[in-house]
Amino acid sequence: MMIISSHTAPARSLVAVILLSLLLQISELPSSCSASSSLENFSARDGTVLELDESNLDKAIASFDYILVDFYAPWCGHCKRLLPELNAAAPVLAGFKEPVVIAKVDADKYNRVTSKYDIDAFPTIKLFMHGVPVEYKGPRKADLLIRFMKKLTAPDVSTLDSDIAITEYYETAGTHFPIFFGFGLDESVLANIARKYKKKAWFSVAKDFSEDIMISYDFDKVPALVAIQPSYNEKNIFYGPFEENFLEDFVKQNFLPLTVPINSDTLNLLKDDDRKIVLTIMEDETDDESQKLVKVLKAAASANRDLVFAYVGVKQFEDFAESFGSAEKTELPKMVVWDGNEEYFIVTDSEIIHGEDQGTQITKFLEGYREGRTIQKKINDRSFTGYIKSLSIGGKIAYILILLVIIMMIVHNFCMDNEPLRVGTRDQANQGISSSSEHERRDYRPEDKED
C-alpha cells in the first residue's frame, strides 16, 4: 500500500485522474464507421455474424425479417464461449427459406443500447421478428439453436398430408420442445393457440394418415390432439371438446412432462407455469427406489393436472434441495408444495413418504393440501429466487461501484486532516478487479443466461 498525505496535491490529482478515466470508460462513444459500412454491404444470405453498434442497430432490425442479436461484453467469459456457437449457426440460418441474421453488439460499450433494450446481464440475446423484440430463451448450442430458429420461422401450424410427412415432421422437430399433432383437426382450430405458444412447442395438423399412424401415436378415434414429450417418451391424448379454453388448458398442461426432474432447464420452464408445484425431495433421483417413486408420482400427476409434479435429488442438486429444509438429518423422501417463488407448504403429518404403500401416502398428502392442513414456510437463502437474482452484474455497474468508492476517498481526503489517504497500487487494483470477476463467474447461474 502507498501512503499519501491528505494535504498533498499529488493525492488529489491522482484521484481526479482515476475518476476522469473511469467516467470516460463509462460514457465514451467511439466511431462506428466500420460497423455502418459493414451493414451497407451485408446480405441476409452472407452467413456471418454481423457487428453492429448503436448507430445502426435499429436500421438492421428494420432491414431483416428475422435477426438474432447477441448483446455481449468483451470481458464476459460466457459471451466468449457463446460466440463460436453463433459463428457455427450463422451460415445454416442464412440458408433458411426465411433467412435469420445473427448480429452482435458490444452493449458494455454502447450505453444507450443497454438502456433501450433493457440489458441487465451478459450475454443477453434478443430475437427481432419483423421488428418486434422478444428475449431469446432457447438453446445456445449451435445445433439446438438452429432447430429452435427453424421452428420459429416455420408456419404457426404445419399441415401434414401423409404418413411420411408426419414422420419427417417428428424427426425434424427434435427433442427440445413438445410436439402437438392434430389428427383430423382443421388448421383453424389450432391457429390461435399455435400463434400464442409458438416459442414453446411445435404445432401441426394431419389430414391424411393410415391406421398404422393411429396405432403408433396411441389414439383410436378422430379428431384427436396428441401431445408428445420426445425427451421423456410421453404421450397424452385429447379428444375434446375443442373449444379454445379447453384446448388451451390441455396444451399448457403438456408443456411439461408428468413429473419434472429439477435442473437448470426445467426451472426456466417452471417459471412460466402458474400452477403450484408438488415437489418430492429424495436422496438420489437415479437409484432404483427413487425411480419406483417417480412412477407412482406420474400416476398421481395424471389424476391431478391442476398441479405440477416435480422431483429433485439431493445428490444431483444439493443447494436447491436444501432450500426446502432438506439438511443432512432430514428423513427423505419428503414432499412439499412450492409456489414457484419464495414460499412453500408442508402438509401436517404427511411430509415424509415412507418406503411402503407410497401411493396411499401421496394421496393422503394431496388430500391434506387441498383441505388446507398446511404450514407455510419460506425457502432458505440458497433458493430458486436466489438463483434468479444472482445475475452477473454488468461492467457499468462495476464502474459505478468503483466510482462510489473513489468519491468516498475524495470526501475522506478533504475532511479528515489527520488521516492519510491509502491508495492501492495498480497491480493491487487489477488483482481486486480480477477477484471481483471471479466472484461474478461463481455467482453466475446456468438457468439465468447460460444453457
mmCIF file of C-alpha atoms in Angstrom, residues 24-408:
data_model
loop_
_atom_site.group_PDB
_atom_site.id
_atom_site.type_symbol
_atom_site.label_atom_id
_atom_site.label_comp_id
_atom_site.label_asym_id
_atom_site.label_seq_id
_atom_site.Cartn_x
_atom_site.Cartn_y
_atom_site.Cartn_z
ATOM 1 C CA LEU A 24 -14.597 8.230 -19.872
ATOM 2 C CA GLN A 25 -14.805 4.443 -19.932
ATOM 3 C CA ILE A 26 -18.481 4.610 -18.980
ATOM 4 C CA SER A 27 -19.566 7.323 -21.370
ATOM 5 C CA GLU A 28 -17.206 7.095 -24.341
ATOM 6 C CA LEU A 29 -18.901 6.909 -27.729
ATOM 7 C CA PRO A 30 -16.367 5.672 -30.254
ATOM 8 C CA SER A 31 -16.659 5.949 -34.001
ATOM 9 C CA SER A 32 -18.901 3.394 -35.712
ATOM 10 C CA CYS A 33 -17.892 3.910 -39.318
ATOM 11 C CA SER A 34 -16.663 0.376 -39.859
ATOM 12 C CA ALA A 35 -19.864 -1.136 -38.457
ATOM 13 C CA SER A 36 -22.019 1.165 -40.548
ATOM 14 C CA SER A 37 -20.063 0.240 -43.637
ATOM 15 C CA SER A 38 -20.408 -3.496 -42.914
ATOM 16 C CA LEU A 39 -24.198 -3.167 -42.649
ATOM 17 C CA GLU A 40 -24.436 -1.399 -46.005
ATOM 18 C CA ASN A 41 -22.656 -4.266 -47.749
ATOM 19 C CA PHE A 42 -24.305 -7.054 -45.753
ATOM 20 C CA SER A 43 -26.837 -9.543 -47.122
ATOM 21 C CA ALA A 44 -29.109 -11.835 -45.107
ATOM 22 C CA ARG A 45 -27.521 -14.715 -47.059
ATOM 23 C CA ASP A 46 -23.925 -13.861 -46.098
ATOM 24 C CA GLY A 47 -23.805 -16.380 -43.264
ATOM 25 C CA THR A 48 -21.541 -14.371 -40.986
ATOM 26 C CA VAL A 49 -22.147 -12.703 -37.628
ATOM 27 C CA LEU A 50 -22.783 -9.004 -38.212
ATOM 28 C CA GLU A 51 -21.055 -6.490 -35.890
ATOM 29 C CA LEU A 52 -23.397 -3.597 -35.012
ATOM 30 C CA ASP A 53 -23.356 -0.516 -32.790
ATOM 31 C CA GLU A 54 -25.881 1.996 -31.523
ATOM 32 C CA SER A 55 -25.769 3.982 -34.775
ATOM 33 C CA ASN A 56 -27.030 1.172 -36.997
ATOM 34 C CA LEU A 57 -28.764 -1.402 -34.781
ATOM 35 C CA ASP A 58 -32.237 -0.004 -35.452
ATOM 36 C CA LYS A 59 -31.569 0.090 -39.186
ATOM 37 C CA ALA A 60 -30.505 -3.566 -39.135
ATOM 38 C CA ILE A 61 -33.625 -4.550 -37.188
ATOM 39 C CA ALA A 62 -35.761 -2.806 -39.797
ATOM 40 C CA SER A 63 -33.827 -4.372 -42.690
ATOM 41 C CA PHE A 64 -34.185 -8.054 -41.806
ATOM 42 C CA ASP A 65 -37.363 -10.005 -41.012
ATOM 43 C CA TYR A 66 -35.520 -12.214 -38.524
ATOM 44 C CA ILE A 67 -32.425 -11.005 -36.696
ATOM 45 C CA LEU A 68 -30.949 -12.595 -33.576
ATOM 46 C CA VAL A 69 -28.873 -10.037 -31.651
ATOM 47 C CA ASP A 70 -26.253 -11.008 -29.070
ATOM 48 C CA PHE A 71 -25.746 -8.174 -26.557
ATOM 49 C CA TYR A 72 -22.332 -9.002 -25.115
ATOM 50 C CA ALA A 73 -19.435 -7.594 -23.113
ATOM 51 C CA PRO A 74 -15.820 -8.227 -24.196
ATOM 52 C CA TRP A 75 -14.758 -9.194 -20.666
ATOM 53 C CA CYS A 76 -17.585 -11.736 -20.188
ATOM 54 C CA GLY A 77 -16.431 -15.362 -20.240
ATOM 55 C CA HIS A 78 -19.903 -16.676 -21.094
ATOM 56 C CA CYS A 79 -20.014 -14.284 -24.069
ATOM 57 C CA LYS A 80 -16.682 -15.585 -25.326
ATOM 58 C CA ARG A 81 -17.938 -19.170 -25.152
ATOM 59 C CA LEU A 82 -21.165 -18.244 -26.926
ATOM 60 C CA LEU A 83 -19.531 -16.578 -29.946
ATOM 61 C CA PRO A 84 -18.197 -19.807 -31.588
ATOM 62 C CA GLU A 85 -21.705 -21.277 -31.362
ATOM 63 C CA LEU A 86 -23.149 -18.218 -33.101
ATOM 64 C CA ASN A 87 -20.425 -18.351 -35.751
ATOM 65 C CA ALA A 88 -21.261 -22.006 -36.419
ATOM 66 C CA ALA A 89 -25.021 -21.385 -36.600
ATOM 67 C CA ALA A 90 -24.897 -18.253 -38.774
ATOM 68 C CA PRO A 91 -24.283 -19.895 -42.193
ATOM 69 C CA VAL A 92 -27.004 -22.501 -41.608
ATOM 70 C CA LEU A 93 -29.561 -19.894 -40.528
ATOM 71 C CA ALA A 94 -28.672 -17.792 -43.574
ATOM 72 C CA GLY A 95 -29.715 -20.727 -45.767
ATOM 73 C CA PHE A 96 -33.241 -20.966 -44.355
ATOM 74 C CA LYS A 97 -36.166 -20.271 -46.672
ATOM 75 C CA GLU A 98 -36.745 -17.300 -44.360
ATOM 76 C CA PRO A 99 -33.105 -16.391 -43.547
ATOM 77 C CA VAL A 100 -32.149 -15.493 -39.996
ATOM 78 C CA VAL A 101 -29.338 -12.974 -39.464
ATOM 79 C CA ILE A 102 -27.124 -13.221 -36.380
ATOM 80 C CA ALA A 103 -25.651 -9.963 -35.106
ATOM 81 C CA LYS A 104 -23.715 -8.857 -32.050
ATOM 82 C CA VAL A 105 -23.465 -5.542 -30.175
ATOM 83 C CA ASP A 106 -20.942 -4.574 -27.516
ATOM 84 C CA ALA A 107 -23.608 -3.486 -25.032
ATOM 85 C CA ASP A 108 -20.982 -2.747 -22.389
ATOM 86 C CA LYS A 109 -19.603 -0.023 -24.651
ATOM 87 C CA TYR A 110 -22.834 1.398 -26.099
ATOM 88 C CA ASN A 111 -24.833 2.572 -23.095
ATOM 89 C CA ARG A 112 -27.894 3.756 -24.968
ATOM 90 C CA VAL A 113 -28.373 0.286 -26.448
ATOM 91 C CA THR A 114 -28.176 -1.244 -22.972
ATOM 92 C CA SER A 115 -30.821 1.119 -21.663
ATOM 93 C CA LYS A 116 -33.147 0.956 -24.671
ATOM 94 C CA TYR A 117 -33.307 -2.829 -24.785
ATOM 95 C CA ASP A 118 -33.200 -3.430 -21.028
ATOM 96 C CA ILE A 119 -29.925 -5.365 -20.957
ATOM 97 C CA ASP A 120 -29.174 -6.327 -17.354
ATOM 98 C CA ALA A 121 -26.732 -9.222 -17.800
ATOM 99 C CA PHE A 122 -24.329 -10.626 -20.346
ATOM 100 C CA PRO A 123 -24.854 -12.283 -22.670
ATOM 101 C CA THR A 124 -28.455 -11.330 -23.421
ATOM 102 C CA ILE A 125 -29.893 -12.499 -26.737
ATOM 103 C CA LYS A 126 -32.943 -10.889 -28.297
ATOM 104 C CA LEU A 127 -34.780 -12.106 -31.357
ATOM 105 C CA PHE A 128 -36.400 -9.432 -33.525
ATOM 106 C CA MET A 129 -39.195 -10.870 -35.671
ATOM 107 C CA HIS A 130 -40.410 -8.260 -38.154
ATOM 108 C CA GLY A 131 -39.047 -5.622 -35.779
ATOM 109 C CA VAL A 132 -40.727 -6.970 -32.636
ATOM 110 C CA PRO A 133 -38.204 -7.884 -29.896
ATOM 111 C CA VAL A 134 -38.506 -10.909 -27.620
ATOM 112 C CA GLU A 135 -35.848 -12.215 -25.263
ATOM 113 C CA TYR A 136 -34.399 -15.404 -26.659
ATOM 114 C CA LYS A 137 -34.663 -18.192 -24.079
ATOM 115 C CA GLY A 138 -33.933 -21.112 -26.344
ATOM 116 C CA PRO A 139 -30.822 -23.303 -26.518
ATOM 117 C CA ARG A 140 -27.437 -21.751 -27.242
ATOM 118 C CA LYS A 141 -25.511 -24.665 -28.661
ATOM 119 C CA ALA A 142 -25.279 -24.245 -32.425
ATOM 120 C CA ASP A 143 -27.212 -27.374 -33.469
ATOM 121 C CA LEU A 144 -30.035 -26.826 -30.973
ATOM 122 C CA LEU A 145 -30.194 -23.107 -31.733
ATOM 123 C CA ILE A 146 -30.644 -23.949 -35.427
ATOM 124 C CA ARG A 147 -33.552 -26.287 -34.648
ATOM 125 C CA PHE A 148 -35.169 -23.701 -32.402
ATOM 126 C CA MET A 149 -34.931 -20.984 -35.044
ATOM 127 C CA LYS A 150 -36.253 -23.341 -37.694
ATOM 128 C CA LYS A 151 -39.372 -23.762 -35.582
ATOM 129 C CA LEU A 152 -39.826 -20.031 -35.040
ATOM 130 C CA THR A 153 -39.534 -19.272 -38.742
ATOM 131 C CA ALA A 154 -41.806 -22.156 -39.759
ATOM 132 C CA PRO A 155 -45.602 -21.726 -40.122
ATOM 133 C CA ASP A 156 -47.523 -21.458 -36.848
ATOM 134 C CA VAL A 157 -49.344 -24.672 -37.776
ATOM 135 C CA SER A 158 -47.850 -27.083 -40.297
ATOM 136 C CA THR A 159 -50.200 -29.157 -42.491
ATOM 137 C CA LEU A 160 -49.165 -32.796 -42.991
ATOM 138 C CA ASP A 161 -50.763 -34.877 -45.743
ATOM 139 C CA SER A 162 -49.137 -38.310 -45.461
ATOM 140 C CA ASP A 163 -47.543 -40.795 -43.097
ATOM 141 C CA ILE A 164 -44.136 -39.848 -44.477
ATOM 142 C CA ALA A 165 -44.789 -36.143 -43.831
ATOM 143 C CA ILE A 166 -45.793 -36.927 -40.234
ATOM 144 C CA THR A 167 -42.638 -38.978 -39.641
ATOM 145 C CA GLU A 168 -40.382 -36.331 -41.188
ATOM 146 C CA TYR A 169 -42.029 -33.583 -39.148
ATOM 147 C CA TYR A 170 -41.479 -35.533 -35.935
ATOM 148 C CA GLU A 171 -37.802 -36.143 -36.766
ATOM 149 C CA THR A 172 -37.219 -32.520 -37.770
ATOM 150 C CA ALA A 173 -38.793 -31.195 -34.580
ATOM 151 C CA GLY A 174 -36.177 -32.904 -32.406
ATOM 152 C CA THR A 175 -36.458 -33.426 -28.667
ATOM 153 C CA HIS A 176 -36.128 -29.942 -27.196
ATOM 154 C CA PHE A 177 -39.824 -28.976 -27.351
ATOM 155 C CA PRO A 178 -43.162 -30.765 -27.005
ATOM 156 C CA ILE A 179 -44.966 -31.620 -30.256
ATOM 157 C CA PHE A 180 -48.728 -31.361 -30.842
ATOM 158 C CA PHE A 181 -50.323 -33.340 -33.667
ATOM 159 C CA GLY A 182 -53.949 -32.514 -34.503
ATOM 160 C CA PHE A 183 -55.210 -35.663 -36.240
ATOM 161 C CA GLY A 184 -58.355 -34.925 -38.198
ATOM 162 C CA LEU A 185 -58.411 -31.323 -36.976
ATOM 163 C CA ASP A 186 -58.694 -28.250 -39.143
ATOM 164 C CA GLU A 187 -55.798 -25.821 -39.044
ATOM 165 C CA SER A 188 -58.102 -23.030 -37.819
ATOM 166 C CA VAL A 189 -58.783 -24.945 -34.578
ATOM 167 C CA LEU A 190 -55.140 -24.677 -33.527
ATOM 168 C CA ALA A 191 -54.280 -21.344 -35.172
ATOM 169 C CA ASN A 192 -54.713 -19.024 -32.166
ATOM 170 C CA ILE A 193 -53.114 -21.431 -29.685
ATOM 171 C CA ALA A 194 -50.166 -22.091 -32.006
ATOM 172 C CA ARG A 195 -49.578 -18.394 -32.571
ATOM 173 C CA LYS A 196 -49.667 -17.708 -28.825
ATOM 174 C CA TYR A 197 -47.303 -20.534 -27.854
ATOM 175 C CA LYS A 198 -45.078 -20.748 -30.907
ATOM 176 C CA LYS A 199 -41.916 -20.337 -28.837
ATOM 177 C CA LYS A 200 -42.809 -23.256 -26.586
ATOM 178 C CA ALA A 201 -43.918 -26.099 -28.874
ATOM 179 C CA TRP A 202 -44.418 -27.479 -32.379
ATOM 180 C CA PHE A 203 -47.984 -27.491 -33.767
ATOM 181 C CA SER A 204 -49.313 -29.397 -36.766
ATOM 182 C CA VAL A 205 -52.485 -30.895 -38.234
ATOM 183 C CA ALA A 206 -52.506 -34.194 -40.116
ATOM 184 C CA LYS A 207 -55.073 -34.522 -42.882
ATOM 185 C CA ASP A 208 -54.266 -37.950 -44.320
ATOM 186 C CA PHE A 209 -52.808 -40.815 -42.296
ATOM 187 C CA SER A 210 -53.028 -44.576 -42.011
ATOM 188 C CA GLU A 211 -54.187 -46.908 -39.275
ATOM 189 C CA ASP A 212 -50.524 -47.620 -38.575
ATOM 190 C CA ILE A 213 -50.085 -43.982 -37.547
ATOM 191 C CA MET A 214 -53.084 -44.261 -35.212
ATOM 192 C CA ILE A 215 -51.511 -47.287 -33.546
ATOM 193 C CA SER A 216 -48.105 -45.630 -33.372
ATOM 194 C CA TYR A 217 -49.493 -42.472 -31.753
ATOM 195 C CA ASP A 218 -51.917 -44.329 -29.423
ATOM 196 C CA PHE A 219 -55.233 -42.765 -30.463
ATOM 197 C CA ASP A 220 -58.298 -44.727 -31.593
ATOM 198 C CA LYS A 221 -60.659 -42.088 -32.956
ATOM 199 C CA VAL A 222 -60.622 -38.682 -34.605
ATOM 200 C CA PRO A 223 -60.470 -35.819 -34.129
ATOM 201 C CA ALA A 224 -57.677 -36.155 -31.582
ATOM 202 C CA LEU A 225 -54.893 -33.895 -30.368
ATOM 203 C CA VAL A 226 -51.782 -35.850 -29.413
ATOM 204 C CA ALA A 227 -49.197 -34.193 -27.166
ATOM 205 C CA ILE A 228 -45.729 -35.737 -27.227
ATOM 206 C CA GLN A 229 -42.777 -35.124 -24.920
ATOM 207 C CA PRO A 230 -39.912 -36.576 -27.003
ATOM 208 C CA SER A 231 -37.314 -36.203 -24.230
ATOM 209 C CA TYR A 232 -39.435 -38.196 -21.774
ATOM 210 C CA ASN A 233 -41.139 -40.627 -24.176
ATOM 211 C CA GLU A 234 -44.600 -39.499 -23.046
ATOM 212 C CA LYS A 235 -47.857 -39.124 -24.973
ATOM 213 C CA ASN A 236 -51.158 -37.630 -23.903
ATOM 214 C CA ILE A 237 -54.367 -37.712 -25.956
ATOM 215 C CA PHE A 238 -57.131 -35.096 -26.001
ATOM 216 C CA TYR A 239 -60.451 -35.931 -27.658
ATOM 217 C CA GLY A 240 -62.136 -32.630 -26.967
ATOM 218 C CA PRO A 241 -64.145 -30.572 -26.503
ATOM 219 C CA PHE A 242 -62.104 -28.399 -28.859
ATOM 220 C CA GLU A 243 -63.350 -25.023 -27.662
ATOM 221 C CA GLU A 244 -60.372 -22.754 -27.185
ATOM 222 C CA ASN A 245 -60.400 -22.621 -23.371
ATOM 223 C CA PHE A 246 -60.381 -26.436 -23.014
ATOM 224 C CA LEU A 247 -57.829 -26.720 -25.787
ATOM 225 C CA GLU A 248 -55.517 -24.169 -24.195
ATOM 226 C CA ASP A 249 -55.685 -25.886 -20.809
ATOM 227 C CA PHE A 250 -54.592 -29.168 -22.391
ATOM 228 C CA VAL A 251 -51.759 -27.512 -24.324
ATOM 229 C CA LYS A 252 -50.426 -25.610 -21.296
ATOM 230 C CA GLN A 253 -50.505 -28.704 -19.106
ATOM 231 C CA ASN A 254 -48.437 -30.615 -21.653
ATOM 232 C CA PHE A 255 -45.574 -28.167 -21.993
ATOM 233 C CA LEU A 256 -44.055 -30.162 -19.122
ATOM 234 C CA PRO A 257 -43.801 -33.936 -18.596
ATOM 235 C CA LEU A 258 -45.994 -35.589 -15.961
ATOM 236 C CA THR A 259 -43.120 -35.497 -13.483
ATOM 237 C CA VAL A 260 -40.431 -32.868 -13.923
ATOM 238 C CA PRO A 261 -36.827 -33.505 -12.844
ATOM 239 C CA ILE A 262 -35.491 -30.255 -11.401
ATOM 240 C CA ASN A 263 -32.491 -28.849 -13.235
ATOM 241 C CA SER A 264 -31.470 -25.535 -14.738
ATOM 242 C CA ASP A 265 -33.535 -26.025 -17.905
ATOM 243 C CA THR A 266 -36.742 -27.159 -16.215
ATOM 244 C CA LEU A 267 -36.552 -24.373 -13.631
ATOM 245 C CA ASN A 268 -36.854 -21.919 -16.502
ATOM 246 C CA LEU A 269 -39.919 -23.779 -17.783
ATOM 247 C CA LEU A 270 -41.490 -23.830 -14.336
ATOM 248 C CA LYS A 271 -41.236 -20.034 -14.135
ATOM 249 C CA ASP A 272 -43.756 -19.780 -16.968
ATOM 250 C CA ASP A 273 -46.291 -22.148 -15.365
ATOM 251 C CA ASP A 274 -48.687 -20.665 -12.819
ATOM 252 C CA ARG A 275 -49.634 -23.996 -11.207
ATOM 253 C CA LYS A 276 -48.430 -24.952 -7.740
ATOM 254 C CA ILE A 277 -45.588 -27.484 -7.727
ATOM 255 C CA VAL A 278 -45.771 -30.715 -5.742
ATOM 256 C CA LEU A 279 -42.057 -31.209 -5.117
ATOM 257 C CA THR A 280 -40.623 -34.520 -3.935
ATOM 258 C CA ILE A 281 -37.122 -34.357 -2.466
ATOM 259 C CA MET A 282 -35.136 -37.575 -2.493
ATOM 260 C CA GLU A 283 -31.565 -38.592 -1.734
ATOM 261 C CA ASP A 284 -30.576 -39.759 -5.222
ATOM 262 C CA GLU A 285 -33.092 -39.477 -8.063
ATOM 263 C CA THR A 286 -31.272 -42.144 -10.118
ATOM 264 C CA ASP A 287 -31.422 -45.076 -7.681
ATOM 265 C CA ASP A 288 -33.988 -47.859 -8.048
ATOM 266 C CA GLU A 289 -36.184 -46.830 -5.111
ATOM 267 C CA SER A 290 -36.398 -43.247 -6.354
ATOM 268 C CA GLN A 291 -37.315 -44.390 -9.869
ATOM 269 C CA LYS A 292 -40.117 -46.527 -8.434
ATOM 270 C CA LEU A 293 -41.366 -43.447 -6.568
ATOM 271 C CA VAL A 294 -41.244 -41.389 -9.775
ATOM 272 C CA LYS A 295 -43.590 -43.921 -11.430
ATOM 273 C CA VAL A 296 -46.050 -43.521 -8.553
ATOM 274 C CA LEU A 297 -45.781 -39.734 -8.876
ATOM 275 C CA LYS A 298 -46.634 -39.999 -12.587
ATOM 276 C CA ALA A 299 -49.854 -41.806 -11.742
ATOM 277 C CA ALA A 300 -50.738 -39.087 -9.224
ATOM 278 C CA ALA A 301 -49.880 -36.376 -11.750
ATOM 279 C CA SER A 302 -52.260 -37.879 -14.337
ATOM 280 C CA ALA A 303 -55.140 -37.510 -11.893
ATOM 281 C CA ASN A 304 -54.152 -34.024 -10.637
ATOM 282 C CA ARG A 305 -53.409 -31.963 -13.747
ATOM 283 C CA ASP A 306 -54.084 -28.704 -11.897
ATOM 284 C CA LEU A 307 -50.725 -29.251 -10.150
ATOM 285 C CA VAL A 308 -47.178 -29.721 -11.456
ATOM 286 C CA PHE A 309 -45.325 -32.736 -10.059
ATOM 287 C CA ALA A 310 -41.557 -32.384 -9.790
ATOM 288 C CA TYR A 311 -38.698 -34.146 -8.046
ATOM 289 C CA VAL A 312 -35.096 -33.406 -7.135
ATOM 290 C CA GLY A 313 -32.253 -35.476 -5.749
ATOM 291 C CA VAL A 314 -30.015 -34.036 -3.048
ATOM 292 C CA LYS A 315 -27.119 -35.762 -4.760
ATOM 293 C CA GLN A 316 -27.977 -34.068 -8.087
ATOM 294 C CA PHE A 317 -28.920 -30.572 -6.868
ATOM 295 C CA GLU A 318 -27.965 -30.214 -3.212
ATOM 296 C CA ASP A 319 -28.219 -26.420 -2.928
ATOM 297 C CA PHE A 320 -31.705 -26.375 -4.378
ATOM 298 C CA ALA A 321 -32.930 -29.276 -2.229
ATOM 299 C CA GLU A 322 -31.600 -27.629 0.927
ATOM 300 C CA SER A 323 -33.670 -24.539 0.124
ATOM 301 C CA PHE A 324 -36.634 -26.544 1.411
ATOM 302 C CA GLY A 325 -35.057 -27.567 4.704
ATOM 303 C CA SER A 326 -33.539 -30.835 3.483
ATOM 304 C CA ALA A 327 -30.495 -30.867 5.727
ATOM 305 C CA GLU A 328 -28.437 -33.997 6.398
ATOM 306 C CA LYS A 329 -30.639 -35.213 9.271
ATOM 307 C CA THR A 330 -33.932 -34.757 7.401
ATOM 308 C CA GLU A 331 -35.710 -38.001 6.583
ATOM 309 C CA LEU A 332 -36.151 -38.497 2.847
ATOM 310 C CA PRO A 333 -38.023 -38.728 0.578
ATOM 311 C CA LYS A 334 -40.321 -35.909 1.591
ATOM 312 C CA MET A 335 -42.931 -33.796 -0.203
ATOM 313 C CA VAL A 336 -43.746 -30.091 -0.147
ATOM 314 C CA VAL A 337 -45.962 -27.825 -2.234
ATOM 315 C CA TRP A 338 -43.976 -24.941 -3.711
ATOM 316 C CA ASP A 339 -45.428 -21.739 -5.145
ATOM 317 C CA GLY A 340 -42.500 -21.428 -7.593
ATOM 318 C CA ASN A 341 -41.201 -18.365 -5.789
ATOM 319 C CA GLU A 342 -40.303 -17.802 -2.136
ATOM 320 C CA GLU A 343 -42.891 -19.846 -0.246
ATOM 321 C CA TYR A 344 -43.717 -23.493 0.201
ATOM 322 C CA PHE A 345 -46.135 -25.549 2.288
ATOM 323 C CA ILE A 346 -45.703 -28.701 4.283
ATOM 324 C CA VAL A 347 -48.748 -30.854 4.972
ATOM 325 C CA THR A 348 -49.218 -31.697 8.644
ATOM 326 C CA ASP A 349 -48.259 -35.312 9.432
ATOM 327 C CA SER A 350 -47.845 -36.144 5.735
ATOM 328 C CA GLU A 351 -44.490 -34.658 4.774
ATOM 329 C CA ILE A 352 -42.379 -37.842 4.802
ATOM 330 C CA ILE A 353 -43.063 -40.568 2.216
ATOM 331 C CA HIS A 354 -42.087 -43.911 3.759
ATOM 332 C CA GLY A 355 -40.925 -46.981 1.877
ATOM 333 C CA GLU A 356 -44.208 -48.889 1.834
ATOM 334 C CA ASP A 357 -47.510 -48.037 0.141
ATOM 335 C CA GLN A 358 -46.246 -44.737 -1.216
ATOM 336 C CA GLY A 359 -49.338 -44.309 -3.400
ATOM 337 C CA THR A 360 -51.602 -44.111 -0.353
ATOM 338 C CA GLN A 361 -49.238 -41.692 1.372
ATOM 339 C CA ILE A 362 -49.136 -39.410 -1.667
ATOM 340 C CA THR A 363 -52.941 -39.454 -1.805
ATOM 341 C CA LYS A 364 -53.058 -38.514 1.884
ATOM 342 C CA PHE A 365 -50.576 -35.696 1.251
ATOM 343 C CA LEU A 366 -52.667 -34.268 -1.603
ATOM 344 C CA GLU A 367 -55.876 -34.509 0.417
ATOM 345 C CA GLY A 368 -54.217 -32.693 3.299
ATOM 346 C CA TYR A 369 -53.007 -29.950 0.979
ATOM 347 C CA ARG A 370 -56.408 -29.454 -0.646
ATOM 348 C CA GLU A 371 -58.106 -29.384 2.751
ATOM 349 C CA GLY A 372 -55.712 -26.699 3.996
ATOM 350 C CA ARG A 373 -53.914 -28.737 6.646
ATOM 351 C CA THR A 374 -50.662 -26.983 5.839
ATOM 352 C CA ILE A 375 -47.882 -24.960 7.416
ATOM 353 C CA GLN A 376 -46.485 -22.138 5.294
ATOM 354 C CA LYS A 377 -42.729 -21.601 5.205
ATOM 355 C CA LYS A 378 -40.178 -19.503 3.350
ATOM 356 C CA ILE A 379 -37.378 -21.056 1.377
ATOM 357 C CA ASN A 380 -33.798 -20.593 2.539
ATOM 358 C CA ASP A 381 -31.446 -18.018 1.010
ATOM 359 C CA ARG A 382 -29.910 -20.584 -1.370
ATOM 360 C CA SER A 383 -33.198 -20.755 -3.216
ATOM 361 C CA PHE A 384 -34.592 -20.647 -6.725
ATOM 362 C CA THR A 385 -35.293 -16.952 -6.218
ATOM 363 C CA GLY A 386 -31.685 -16.546 -5.157
ATOM 364 C CA TYR A 387 -30.510 -18.200 -8.344
ATOM 365 C CA ILE A 388 -32.683 -15.954 -10.487
ATOM 366 C CA LYS A 389 -31.454 -12.864 -8.659
ATOM 367 C CA SER A 390 -27.802 -13.877 -8.932
ATOM 368 C CA LEU A 391 -27.358 -12.482 -12.441
ATOM 369 C CA SER A 392 -23.816 -11.300 -13.008
ATOM 370 C CA ILE A 393 -23.561 -7.550 -12.824
ATOM 371 C CA GLY A 394 -22.612 -5.602 -15.928
ATOM 372 C CA GLY A 395 -19.403 -3.677 -16.416
ATOM 373 C CA LYS A 396 -21.110 -0.316 -15.982
ATOM 374 C CA ILE A 397 -22.380 -1.310 -12.542
ATOM 375 C CA ALA A 398 -18.865 -2.370 -11.572
ATOM 376 C CA TYR A 399 -17.557 1.010 -12.706
ATOM 377 C CA ILE A 400 -20.243 2.793 -10.716
ATOM 378 C CA LEU A 401 -19.294 0.865 -7.578
ATOM 379 C CA ILE A 402 -15.651 1.823 -8.086
ATOM 380 C CA LEU A 403 -16.695 5.448 -8.587
ATOM 381 C CA LEU A 404 -18.591 5.410 -5.310
ATOM 382 C CA VAL A 405 -15.511 4.155 -3.522
ATOM 383 C CA ILE A 406 -13.374 6.876 -5.117
ATOM 384 C CA ILE A 407 -15.909 9.564 -4.180
ATOM 385 C CA MET A 408 -15.733 8.339 -0.587
#
